[in-house]
Amino acid sequence: MTRKTHKLPVLILLPAILAACGGEEPDFWASSGSGTINLPFTSSETLLASFLDSLDTVRGAANRLITQDDRYLLQEAPDGFYIDENGNGRFDRNDVSLDNASPLQHAGVHYAHAAGLTGAGEVIAISDSGFRTSHEAFAGKSVTTGSGIFLDDHGTSVASIAAGNSADMIGVAPGADLILGSFNTNAQLTATANAARVAGAVALNNSWGINGFDANTTNYNAYFGTTSGNTYLNALRDYAQADGIVIFAVDNDMSITNIGLFAGLPLLVSGIEESWLAVVNGVPVMENDDIVSAQRISGACLEAAAWCIAADGSWTGATSDTNSSYAFDTGTSFSSPTVAGALALLAEAFPTMTHQELRIRLLASADNSFSGFVSAGSVELVDGFNHDYSTEWGHGFLDVAAALLPIGQPIVTTGSGAVLTMDDPMIVSGGASGDAVSRALNDVQVVSRDALSAPFAVRAASLVGQRSVAPLFSKRDIFNFEDAPGINRSGAAFFGSGRDMNFEVSDASYSLALYQDGAADSETFGVGLSRVYSFDGAALEVSAAFGNDTAGLLSDWNGGTDTSIFSAGMALSADISPLSAITFEAGIASGRENSELGQSANVLMSAASLSIARRNALVRDDNFNISLSLPAAVTTGSTSISLPVFSADGGIMQRSVPISLVPDQREVRLSVSYDRPVSRNGTMGITLAHAENRGNIAGHSETGIMFGFRKQF
């Protein structure tokens, strides 16, 4: 195949031409058309999901756009195009092939489109050479044009890249409207900037510059020292101060050693950097969604590095030949509208953020992790958040997909003023509540903010941690398998296994129990006391216990729970035959869930079991036990927490969310055990247990079996 040579320089305007322009600003603005845009493979349900912590929900749709939609396939560079760096008219190792160019994919725009974003409701202003406004790429769109607009390929292509849409081609923000003005005179440039300010345009794109006109005082005075130049500068300032973003293309000449006047204007004019972007052109190499290397095919960012970004500027855009003509080209002229369109997408995604905040977002999310990126410093984009830049690539390559994700550490600010990070759960649900807290928050979308203050909807239930459920069999069960299974006396149902010490006082039998959290560094403990009353053929044990929440029954509200539990219980045992006995155990406990996040709550818990034991069931001295038990669960208790949520108008408000701490279904456990002597000093036992609604979580079940052997010496 014959190789073609193509290189597009930055549009050149002679200083003499601009200096000669003057006169009053013409009254030339007119608007035409309006409409909406639909994208394939999308649905309104995916829009919110894409702005969570992962793009997986739209990955399939995004890949289908790139691989199946002809409008996206159009942007795969035609074979045979390259940059003839040495001008010898043939492709050699010093030249850059454009075969890898794919600007929509390289910028992650397909993810935004798959999520339903089009830039709808946003306006992009463009100063350029001329436009074919009747082109099909602008059909159904509000297009405001200035006077003196000529028919020209360059501006037509630039505008189509920023916001075009047709059956054949799609731009970055196909739903955005356009303001199109000529750059032929300073008066026209001024009028476009003023129109952009009045319309609240998210970006003012300038894919032009003056060749060899570096950013220095001499050139600054020569250009902006004229009446018309100063008026234009003031219009740019006014637009920037009104939250507009000014974008200028860097020169395409790879050999430049100084940044151009317009791309580097913040070097000479204070107060505009936060509204300025310079853009360079490069062809990246990607693996999956990551850029691994890149070749720059324009001038470098140089002194403008702190406000510079790169984008793939190799596009097939609309031309002015006919209303349906398209052609391939490359240059920073087309990298710049890629960035302008990206700002429109972000403005739609984050309607509460200012345009200057969106600019920061683009820089902060730019991909600078690829091979060949050499950091020359960093910029503190917001307090505590820095991003590296290089003199070649600025902050790195435009990455719209990354800009839609949380950047830095997201936080949630509750109505109480508590600031929660996403590293730790907002709430660790107590074992006695099971999944009650998660269920209460399941339909609540909480607003979190990332390091750049962008709001993201997060399902509140995902911020709730669940305590690990204690095993069906404890160490105590292993070493005391001859005991009847069920809840343990002396408060163990609410404090966990403890160490018992039996003693007698005035012929009365007592038992003292000590409880401690199983964690090695835990300082939580409890103490219980019980007394046994014996009757003919029956025994009654009453118990009480007090201490910390050693069994993890209460919820931990982001470290806010520091409470005590008081329990009381009884166990009544009675013989039903010379070899059989029945035991009923029941207990209640009260505790208080203290919370700095919301309302503290008093809770009441209960536990119970019924067991039957028989001796000499199969052989002499064996034991058979069957038990049905209800482990500890909250029976009464509720709280509330004030969380940030989106209001109906898209704002953010605090909403008080009621939370019942009572599980929907409490755990029910059936245990069967059997032990028998196997030698003079040895006993073997087996226990089978099955639990429904395990951990007080409806529908969860667990079955376990335990074998034990005990030998006395």
XYZ file of C-alpha atoms in Angstrom:
713
model
C 0.000 0.000 0.000
C 1.322 3.394 -0.876
C 2.385 5.415 2.135
C 0.891 8.866 2.431
C 2.523 11.789 4.167
C 0.413 14.119 6.241
C 1.398 16.799 8.685
C -0.867 19.613 9.856
C 0.893 22.647 11.370
C -0.784 24.868 13.936
C -2.745 27.462 12.039
C -0.466 30.450 11.297
C -1.636 34.040 11.613
C 0.834 36.765 10.731
C 1.293 39.381 13.463
C 0.998 42.095 10.867
C -2.477 40.920 9.923
C -3.685 40.860 13.510
C -2.072 44.177 14.334
C -3.858 45.803 11.443
C -7.275 44.706 12.650
C -9.372 47.189 14.544
C -12.773 48.806 14.679
C -15.850 48.228 16.765
C -17.130 44.790 17.769
C -19.893 43.846 15.312
C -23.343 42.833 16.481
C -23.357 39.498 14.711
C -24.651 36.689 16.901
C -27.407 34.447 15.564
C -28.634 31.033 16.689
C -30.109 28.098 14.795
C -31.540 24.727 15.774
C -31.927 22.743 18.968
C -32.354 19.080 19.779
C -31.330 16.032 21.771
C -29.013 13.144 21.036
C -29.377 9.432 21.746
C -26.524 6.953 22.012
C -26.686 3.199 21.354
C -26.200 0.563 24.040
C -27.012 2.950 26.865
C -29.747 3.328 29.413
C -30.540 5.837 32.112
C -29.795 3.197 34.755
C -26.110 3.115 33.820
C -25.599 6.845 34.265
C -25.403 6.817 38.052
C -23.559 3.522 38.253
C -20.680 4.774 36.153
C -19.822 7.429 38.693
C -19.189 4.975 41.507
C -15.922 3.276 42.345
C -15.733 1.205 39.159
C -16.495 1.434 35.459
C -17.270 -2.272 35.258
C -20.992 -1.567 34.984
C -20.500 0.170 31.617
C -17.396 -1.645 30.390
C -19.333 -3.990 28.117
C -21.343 -1.175 26.544
C -18.199 0.941 26.088
C -16.369 -1.890 24.354
C -19.311 -2.460 22.037
C -19.190 1.185 20.983
C -15.520 0.940 20.073
C -15.756 -2.408 18.315
C -19.225 -2.375 16.727
C -20.430 1.195 16.159
C -19.330 2.576 12.780
C -19.096 6.116 14.140
C -16.421 5.011 16.599
C -14.713 2.680 14.141
C -14.332 5.711 11.864
C -11.771 7.097 14.307
C -9.367 4.209 13.849
C -6.623 5.838 11.783
C -6.491 4.831 8.119
C -3.490 2.734 7.137
C -0.445 4.469 5.744
C -0.539 7.820 7.508
C 2.575 9.020 9.264
C 4.410 12.149 10.337
C 7.320 12.821 7.986
C 9.640 14.385 10.558
C 12.682 14.758 8.324
C 10.733 15.812 5.247
C 12.309 13.211 2.962
C 8.991 12.100 1.540
C 9.224 8.509 2.730
C 8.544 6.608 5.942
C 11.619 5.706 7.967
C 12.522 5.011 11.595
C 12.554 8.694 12.528
C 8.947 9.132 11.464
C 5.847 8.496 13.566
C 3.186 6.115 12.289
C -0.395 7.084 13.010
C -1.700 3.530 12.698
C -2.341 3.358 16.463
C -4.379 6.562 16.584
C -7.842 6.157 18.099
C -8.758 9.413 19.846
C -12.105 8.403 21.381
C -10.682 5.241 22.899
C -7.383 6.796 23.964
C -9.227 9.503 25.910
C -11.713 7.070 27.489
C -14.596 8.947 25.878
C -16.400 5.707 25.005
C -16.916 5.056 28.727
C -18.619 8.407 29.135
C -20.838 7.760 26.121
C -21.696 4.276 27.364
C -22.734 5.858 30.657
C -25.163 8.119 28.817
C -23.115 11.320 28.865
C -23.250 13.532 25.765
C -22.521 17.020 27.083
C -26.209 17.865 26.813
C -27.037 21.294 28.181
C -23.455 22.535 27.786
C -22.033 25.062 25.337
C -18.612 25.002 23.673
C -17.314 28.172 22.031
C -14.780 27.962 19.186
C -12.697 30.654 17.512
C -11.394 29.348 14.193
C -10.893 29.956 10.491
C -14.351 29.124 9.229
C -17.158 26.578 9.410
C -19.696 24.759 7.310
C -22.585 25.106 9.766
C -24.957 23.206 7.455
C -22.895 20.041 7.801
C -24.841 16.993 8.965
C -22.557 16.722 12.004
C -24.269 19.841 13.435
C -27.867 18.932 12.581
C -30.362 19.225 15.428
C -27.927 21.307 17.472
C -28.070 24.915 18.626
C -25.285 26.646 16.691
C -24.631 30.320 17.320
C -22.463 31.943 14.659
C -20.715 35.263 14.277
C -20.438 37.548 11.271
C -17.779 37.131 8.656
C -17.774 33.337 8.878
C -16.084 31.721 5.901
C -16.383 28.185 4.625
C -13.307 26.264 5.792
C -12.246 22.676 6.524
C -10.236 23.471 9.639
C -12.933 25.033 11.789
C -15.538 22.576 10.519
C -13.373 19.664 11.616
C -12.543 21.255 14.983
C -16.221 21.881 15.771
C -17.217 18.347 14.735
C -14.565 16.834 17.021
C -15.791 18.860 19.963
C -19.523 18.307 19.514
C -20.381 16.696 16.170
C -22.884 13.923 15.662
C -24.239 12.215 12.565
C -24.921 8.765 11.230
C -21.265 8.585 10.163
C -19.283 10.401 12.855
C -19.506 11.212 16.544
C -17.557 13.841 18.448
C -16.574 13.969 22.107
C -19.666 15.830 23.362
C -22.352 15.134 20.723
C -25.102 16.683 22.851
C -23.356 20.025 23.430
C -24.317 23.237 21.632
C -21.843 25.460 19.817
C -20.793 29.101 19.528
C -18.698 29.567 16.387
C -16.711 32.698 15.646
C -13.912 33.716 13.303
C -10.351 34.431 14.416
C -9.646 36.722 11.478
C -9.796 39.927 13.527
C -9.341 40.810 17.172
C -12.881 42.205 17.113
C -14.214 38.792 16.109
C -12.068 37.045 18.710
C -13.377 39.457 21.329
C -16.976 38.926 20.290
C -16.605 35.150 20.541
C -15.083 35.400 24.025
C -17.878 37.737 25.151
C -20.536 35.449 23.700
C -18.941 32.492 25.495
C -19.077 34.402 28.782
C -22.715 35.410 28.367
C -23.733 31.847 27.432
C -21.765 30.309 30.300
C -19.798 28.181 27.850
C -17.743 25.482 29.530
C -14.823 26.035 27.153
C -13.493 28.504 24.599
C -11.407 26.482 22.143
C -8.590 28.056 20.154
C -6.914 25.708 17.688
C -4.649 28.429 16.370
C -1.577 30.449 17.245
C 1.084 32.693 15.761
C 4.063 30.796 14.457
C 7.288 31.653 16.298
C 5.511 34.098 18.607
C 6.840 32.973 22.010
C 5.486 33.901 25.416
C 7.718 36.826 26.333
C 7.233 40.446 27.279
C 8.196 41.786 23.865
C 5.643 39.723 21.996
C 3.055 40.309 24.692
C 3.387 44.074 24.344
C 3.401 43.857 20.555
C 0.136 41.974 20.446
C -1.829 43.106 23.463
C -0.432 46.629 23.503
C -2.743 47.600 20.649
C -6.264 48.824 21.350
C -7.903 45.808 19.716
C -5.417 43.412 21.329
C -6.044 44.858 24.778
C -9.802 44.632 24.267
C -9.400 40.971 23.332
C -7.242 40.343 26.407
C -9.874 41.916 28.639
C -12.542 39.701 27.049
C -10.411 36.632 27.769
C -9.934 37.809 31.364
C -13.646 38.431 31.811
C -14.499 34.997 30.438
C -11.912 33.340 32.685
C -13.151 35.221 35.751
C -16.696 34.107 34.888
C -15.593 30.469 35.325
C -14.838 29.786 31.670
C -11.957 27.577 30.515
C -9.716 28.908 27.743
C -7.978 26.231 25.667
C -5.082 26.915 23.297
C -3.292 24.433 21.064
C 0.483 24.205 21.361
C 2.508 24.612 18.145
C 2.806 21.414 16.077
C 6.511 22.035 15.487
C 8.302 19.425 17.606
C 11.488 21.497 17.625
C 10.137 24.533 19.507
C 12.077 25.465 22.637
C 9.684 28.048 24.059
C 5.933 27.948 24.526
C 3.798 30.179 22.314
C 2.301 33.440 23.541
C -1.317 32.268 23.800
C -0.744 28.786 25.236
C 1.692 30.347 27.697
C -0.247 33.528 28.498
C -0.538 32.744 32.263
C 3.239 33.276 32.410
C 2.604 36.947 31.665
C -0.915 37.601 32.966
C -1.783 36.928 36.577
C -5.109 35.487 37.695
C -5.926 33.416 34.609
C -4.006 30.167 35.137
C -6.917 28.511 36.945
C -8.928 28.948 33.709
C -6.220 28.052 31.190
C -5.261 24.860 29.378
C -2.543 24.229 26.816
C -2.824 21.055 24.739
C -0.213 18.916 22.953
C -0.678 16.029 20.513
C 0.562 12.472 20.909
C -0.108 8.920 19.822
C -0.312 6.573 22.809
C 0.101 2.817 22.957
C -2.458 1.156 25.204
C -2.828 -2.147 27.024
C -6.448 -2.576 28.040
C -7.387 0.855 29.430
C -3.857 1.923 30.365
C -1.395 3.968 28.326
C 1.987 2.230 28.453
C 3.970 4.495 26.123
C 3.461 7.409 23.752
C 5.045 9.362 20.922
C 4.663 13.116 20.887
C 3.924 14.595 17.441
C 3.754 18.281 18.356
C 5.639 20.811 20.360
C 6.124 20.050 24.053
C 4.367 21.745 26.963
C 7.605 23.470 28.047
C 6.945 26.456 30.349
C 3.183 25.805 30.238
C 3.602 22.320 31.759
C 1.688 23.168 34.940
C -1.527 23.797 32.934
C -0.847 21.516 29.973
C -2.432 18.208 28.970
C -2.006 15.791 26.059
C -4.620 14.190 23.815
C -4.654 12.086 20.668
C -5.338 14.626 17.908
C -5.549 12.213 14.964
C -9.185 12.439 13.900
C -11.515 11.868 10.992
C -13.633 14.990 11.186
C -16.170 16.872 9.139
C -14.941 19.000 6.230
C -16.455 21.890 4.332
C -16.572 20.172 0.922
C -20.161 18.973 1.303
C -22.698 18.547 4.070
C -21.593 14.930 4.517
C -17.858 14.984 3.799
C -15.180 13.777 6.243
C -11.405 13.523 6.165
C -8.548 12.327 8.359
C -6.065 14.772 9.836
C -3.832 15.201 12.866
C -2.496 18.045 14.980
C -2.904 19.917 18.224
C -5.729 21.697 16.404
C -7.722 18.509 16.974
C -6.297 17.576 20.368
C -7.682 20.834 21.754
C -11.386 20.297 20.875
C -11.031 16.782 22.314
C -10.264 18.435 25.643
C -13.055 20.985 25.169
C -15.571 18.206 24.563
C -14.295 16.337 27.608
C -15.028 19.377 29.789
C -18.605 19.385 28.468
C -19.007 15.714 29.418
C -17.732 16.386 32.924
C -19.989 19.427 33.273
C -22.976 17.190 32.563
C -21.728 14.484 34.928
C -20.977 16.904 37.774
C -23.510 19.744 37.457
C -22.739 21.163 40.904
C -19.043 21.705 40.142
C -17.625 24.884 38.638
C -15.869 24.782 35.297
C -12.600 25.624 36.994
C -13.097 22.633 39.282
C -13.706 20.482 36.209
C -10.445 21.733 34.702
C -8.653 20.627 37.864
C -10.391 17.277 37.533
C -9.088 16.782 34.005
C -5.535 17.561 35.100
C -5.742 15.435 38.240
C -7.021 12.399 36.314
C -4.612 12.736 33.380
C -2.624 9.534 32.828
C 1.031 10.183 33.643
C 2.048 6.643 34.555
C 3.292 5.599 31.111
C 6.873 4.884 30.122
C 8.706 8.033 29.058
C 6.895 10.416 31.380
C 9.583 12.226 33.371
C 8.313 14.358 36.214
C 9.599 17.915 36.350
C 7.571 18.882 39.409
C 4.073 18.764 40.808
C 1.138 21.098 41.258
C -1.046 21.202 44.356
C -4.330 21.227 42.466
C -6.335 21.412 45.692
C -5.227 21.464 49.306
C -3.377 18.252 50.007
C -3.679 16.829 46.478
C -0.663 17.047 44.159
C -0.225 15.859 40.589
C 3.058 15.486 38.712
C 3.739 17.141 35.382
C 6.514 16.933 32.819
C 7.849 19.596 30.474
C 7.044 17.277 27.553
C 3.571 15.959 28.353
C 2.272 18.354 30.999
C 0.039 16.417 33.372
C -0.234 13.492 30.952
C -2.899 12.152 28.621
C -6.550 13.104 28.849
C -8.504 10.297 30.558
C -12.236 11.009 30.686
C -13.020 7.609 32.193
C -10.689 8.278 35.124
C -12.173 11.746 35.561
C -15.596 10.163 36.079
C -14.276 8.041 38.945
C -13.490 9.213 42.481
C -10.050 10.828 42.667
C -8.127 10.505 45.906
C -9.838 9.469 49.124
C -13.647 9.818 49.047
C -15.330 10.971 52.250
C -18.856 11.153 53.612
C -19.831 14.004 55.917
C -22.762 13.105 58.160
C -25.304 15.509 59.581
C -23.442 15.410 62.894
C -20.343 16.769 61.176
C -18.415 13.512 61.364
C -16.149 12.976 58.355
C -15.899 9.330 57.307
C -13.384 7.904 54.856
C -14.079 4.949 52.619
C -11.169 2.982 54.100
C -13.195 1.955 57.120
C -16.867 0.986 57.344
C -19.240 3.643 58.531
C -20.912 1.057 60.773
C -19.892 -2.442 61.829
C -23.177 -4.173 62.480
C -23.462 -6.003 65.790
C -23.997 -9.746 65.902
C -27.305 -9.349 67.717
C -28.618 -7.113 64.902
C -27.452 -9.297 62.021
C -28.148 -7.513 58.754
C -30.711 -5.091 60.220
C -28.545 -2.011 59.623
C -27.691 -3.030 56.055
C -31.362 -3.612 55.258
C -32.343 -0.222 56.641
C -29.736 1.497 54.448
C -30.124 -0.693 51.379
C -32.182 1.802 49.359
C -30.298 4.898 50.507
C -27.820 6.505 48.118
C -25.273 8.448 50.169
C -23.326 11.329 48.622
C -19.587 11.007 49.080
C -17.030 13.534 47.870
C -13.623 12.734 46.517
C -10.419 14.705 47.075
C -11.538 17.225 44.439
C -15.000 17.688 46.011
C -16.847 15.848 43.240
C -20.040 14.191 44.501
C -20.563 10.469 43.987
C -23.588 8.377 44.909
C -22.702 5.362 47.021
C -25.149 2.751 48.252
C -25.206 3.321 52.008
C -25.447 -0.407 52.706
C -22.023 -0.856 51.093
C -20.559 1.240 53.918
C -21.811 -1.191 56.557
C -19.409 -3.858 57.752
C -20.646 -7.184 59.058
C -18.969 -8.815 62.029
C -17.656 -12.295 61.396
C -20.015 -14.801 62.951
C -18.591 -16.902 65.764
C -18.114 -20.557 64.814
C -20.845 -23.026 65.634
C -18.475 -24.699 68.061
C -16.229 -22.806 70.466
C -13.051 -23.968 72.184
C -15.112 -24.509 75.278
C -17.370 -26.865 73.343
C -14.374 -28.872 72.166
C -13.047 -29.426 75.653
C -16.470 -29.887 77.259
C -18.300 -31.896 74.641
C -20.034 -33.932 77.329
C -22.077 -30.870 78.300
C -25.519 -30.498 76.810
C -25.444 -28.135 73.822
C -27.418 -24.940 74.074
C -26.839 -21.487 75.458
C -24.458 -21.334 78.372
C -25.464 -20.110 81.762
C -24.124 -17.220 83.790
C -24.427 -14.682 80.948
C -22.399 -16.558 78.348
C -25.186 -16.016 75.796
C -24.376 -12.289 75.851
C -20.684 -12.248 76.731
C -19.287 -15.377 75.061
C -17.400 -18.241 76.632
C -15.874 -17.458 80.004
C -13.864 -19.018 82.764
C -16.000 -20.437 85.546
C -15.052 -20.762 89.171
C -17.437 -22.664 91.447
C -17.606 -22.068 95.183
C -19.951 -22.467 98.105
C -21.007 -20.013 100.781
C -23.124 -21.209 103.724
C -24.059 -24.390 101.850
C -25.170 -22.331 98.838
C -23.580 -23.085 95.430
C -22.275 -20.160 93.421
C -20.361 -19.765 90.188
C -18.235 -16.784 89.177
C -17.585 -16.301 85.465
C -14.999 -14.029 83.821
C -15.453 -12.986 80.175
C -12.970 -11.363 77.819
C -12.886 -10.443 74.159
C -10.886 -12.998 72.205
C -8.687 -10.350 70.560
C -5.117 -10.463 71.833
C -4.923 -6.740 72.610
C -8.474 -6.380 73.883
C -9.114 -4.644 77.185
C -12.833 -5.419 77.285
C -14.119 -7.835 79.878
C -17.186 -8.846 81.847
C -18.029 -10.692 85.024
C -20.988 -12.897 85.899
C -22.339 -14.467 89.072
C -24.881 -17.254 89.386
C -26.481 -19.223 92.200
C -28.061 -22.655 92.085
C -31.154 -23.557 94.061
C -31.734 -27.291 94.392
C -35.099 -28.959 94.794
C -36.283 -32.539 94.717
C -35.642 -33.626 91.166
C -35.036 -30.071 89.922
C -32.561 -27.211 90.047
C -32.913 -23.500 89.357
C -29.940 -21.367 88.484
C -30.268 -17.594 88.392
C -27.504 -15.442 87.012
C -26.497 -11.883 86.292
C -23.572 -10.440 84.400
C -22.154 -7.024 83.682
C -19.342 -5.817 81.457
C -18.213 -4.626 78.076
C -19.543 -5.957 74.805
C -17.084 -8.861 74.730
C -19.159 -10.902 72.258
C -19.595 -8.115 69.665
C -23.372 -8.058 69.908
C -23.723 -4.278 69.580
C -22.937 -2.218 66.476
C -19.758 -0.168 66.243
C -20.665 3.241 64.833
C -17.287 4.167 63.341
C -15.556 3.683 66.666
C -18.352 5.413 68.556
C -19.580 2.467 70.606
C -18.169 2.313 74.125
C -20.877 0.742 76.190
C -21.708 -1.845 78.838
C -24.167 -4.697 78.868
C -26.182 -5.957 81.806
C -27.791 -9.369 81.565
C -29.977 -11.561 83.734
C -30.912 -15.163 83.160
C -32.282 -18.358 84.556
C -31.927 -22.079 83.876
C -34.460 -24.563 85.126
C -33.584 -28.243 85.036
C -35.962 -31.043 85.963
C -35.879 -34.820 85.845
C -38.506 -36.354 83.601
C -37.379 -39.907 84.335
C -34.628 -41.569 86.311
C -32.362 -41.284 83.234
C -33.729 -38.185 81.492
C -33.854 -34.473 82.217
C -35.149 -31.363 80.526
C -33.568 -27.930 80.803
C -35.005 -24.566 79.850
C -32.723 -21.535 79.761
C -33.639 -17.906 79.065
C -31.931 -14.563 79.402
C -32.335 -10.923 78.619
C -29.751 -8.179 78.337
C -29.782 -4.437 77.913
C -27.152 -2.277 76.321
C -26.719 1.140 74.753
C -25.242 1.796 71.338
C -23.469 5.126 71.637
C -22.856 6.886 68.357
C -21.170 10.110 67.336
C -22.730 9.685 63.893
C -26.363 9.709 64.903
C -28.808 9.066 67.689
C -27.667 6.718 70.461
C -29.946 3.744 71.054
C -30.983 1.585 73.985
C -31.358 -2.041 72.950
C -32.920 -5.062 74.587
C -31.670 -8.531 73.668
C -32.893 -12.021 74.453
C -31.672 -15.604 74.214
C -33.250 -18.965 75.062
C -32.833 -22.708 74.678
C -34.629 -25.939 75.443
C -32.692 -29.165 75.768
C -33.382 -32.794 76.661
C -30.673 -35.114 77.946
C -30.721 -38.876 78.471
C -28.142 -41.108 80.107
C -27.566 -44.759 79.256
C -29.329 -44.281 75.940
C -27.391 -46.988 74.076
C -24.729 -48.197 76.477
C -23.945 -47.655 80.094
C -22.726 -44.155 81.001
C -23.356 -42.675 77.551
C -25.163 -39.341 77.081
C -27.559 -38.221 74.385
C -28.587 -34.556 74.164
C -30.808 -32.595 71.814
C -31.216 -28.828 72.028
C -33.187 -26.124 70.249
C -31.850 -22.637 70.916
C -32.301 -18.981 70.026
C -28.899 -17.238 70.285
C -28.735 -13.611 71.363
C -30.660 -11.176 69.156
C -31.974 -7.651 69.532
C -35.694 -7.615 70.252
C -36.158 -3.896 70.790
C -34.041 -0.969 69.635
C -33.785 1.644 66.913
C -31.668 4.617 65.985
C -31.244 7.100 63.164
C -28.403 8.713 61.279
C -28.302 11.873 59.192
C -26.647 11.222 55.834
C -26.011 13.391 52.755
C -28.250 12.468 49.805
C -29.156 14.002 46.467
C -32.313 16.079 46.515
C -34.916 16.028 43.738
C -33.375 19.116 42.100
C -29.889 17.605 42.037
C -28.648 19.397 45.130
C -27.315 17.766 48.268
C -29.244 17.615 51.511
C -28.973 15.837 54.865
C -31.598 13.151 55.386
C -32.389 11.484 58.695
C -32.540 7.745 58.034
C -34.342 5.610 60.650
C -32.619 2.309 61.440
C -34.270 -0.579 63.242
C -31.682 -2.689 65.057
C -33.996 -5.708 65.232
C -33.068 -8.452 62.742
C -35.696 -9.454 60.224
C -35.242 -13.126 61.162
C -33.376 -14.309 64.233
C -31.159 -17.358 64.327
C -32.612 -20.743 65.273
C -30.164 -23.513 66.069
C -30.679 -27.265 66.480
C -27.919 -29.311 68.133
C -27.618 -33.041 68.728
C -24.754 -34.598 70.667
C -23.756 -38.038 71.835
C -20.809 -39.181 73.932
C -19.798 -42.498 75.407
C -16.840 -43.950 77.261
C -14.404 -45.876 75.066
C -11.954 -46.831 77.785
C -11.610 -46.606 81.503
C -10.337 -43.015 81.313
C -11.364 -41.990 77.808
C -14.555 -40.549 76.372
C -15.461 -39.950 72.732
C -18.157 -37.573 71.564
C -19.826 -36.223 68.449
C -22.031 -33.154 68.021
C -24.054 -32.111 64.987
C -25.430 -28.558 64.749
C -27.527 -26.773 62.136
C -28.469 -23.079 62.209
C -31.058 -21.237 60.162
C -30.816 -17.442 59.742
C -27.207 -17.792 60.841
C -25.843 -14.679 62.493
C -29.399 -13.276 62.568
C -29.282 -12.862 58.796
C -32.399 -14.077 57.023
C -31.810 -16.968 54.658
C -28.280 -17.791 55.812
C -27.755 -21.300 57.093
C -24.818 -23.324 58.381
C -24.262 -26.915 59.406
C -21.332 -28.229 61.419
C -20.106 -31.412 63.013
C -17.602 -31.846 65.844
C -15.737 -34.920 67.013
C -14.005 -34.996 70.376
C -11.961 -37.332 72.529
C -11.138 -36.783 76.143
C -8.766 -38.785 78.296
C -8.260 -38.319 81.999
C -4.911 -38.968 83.643
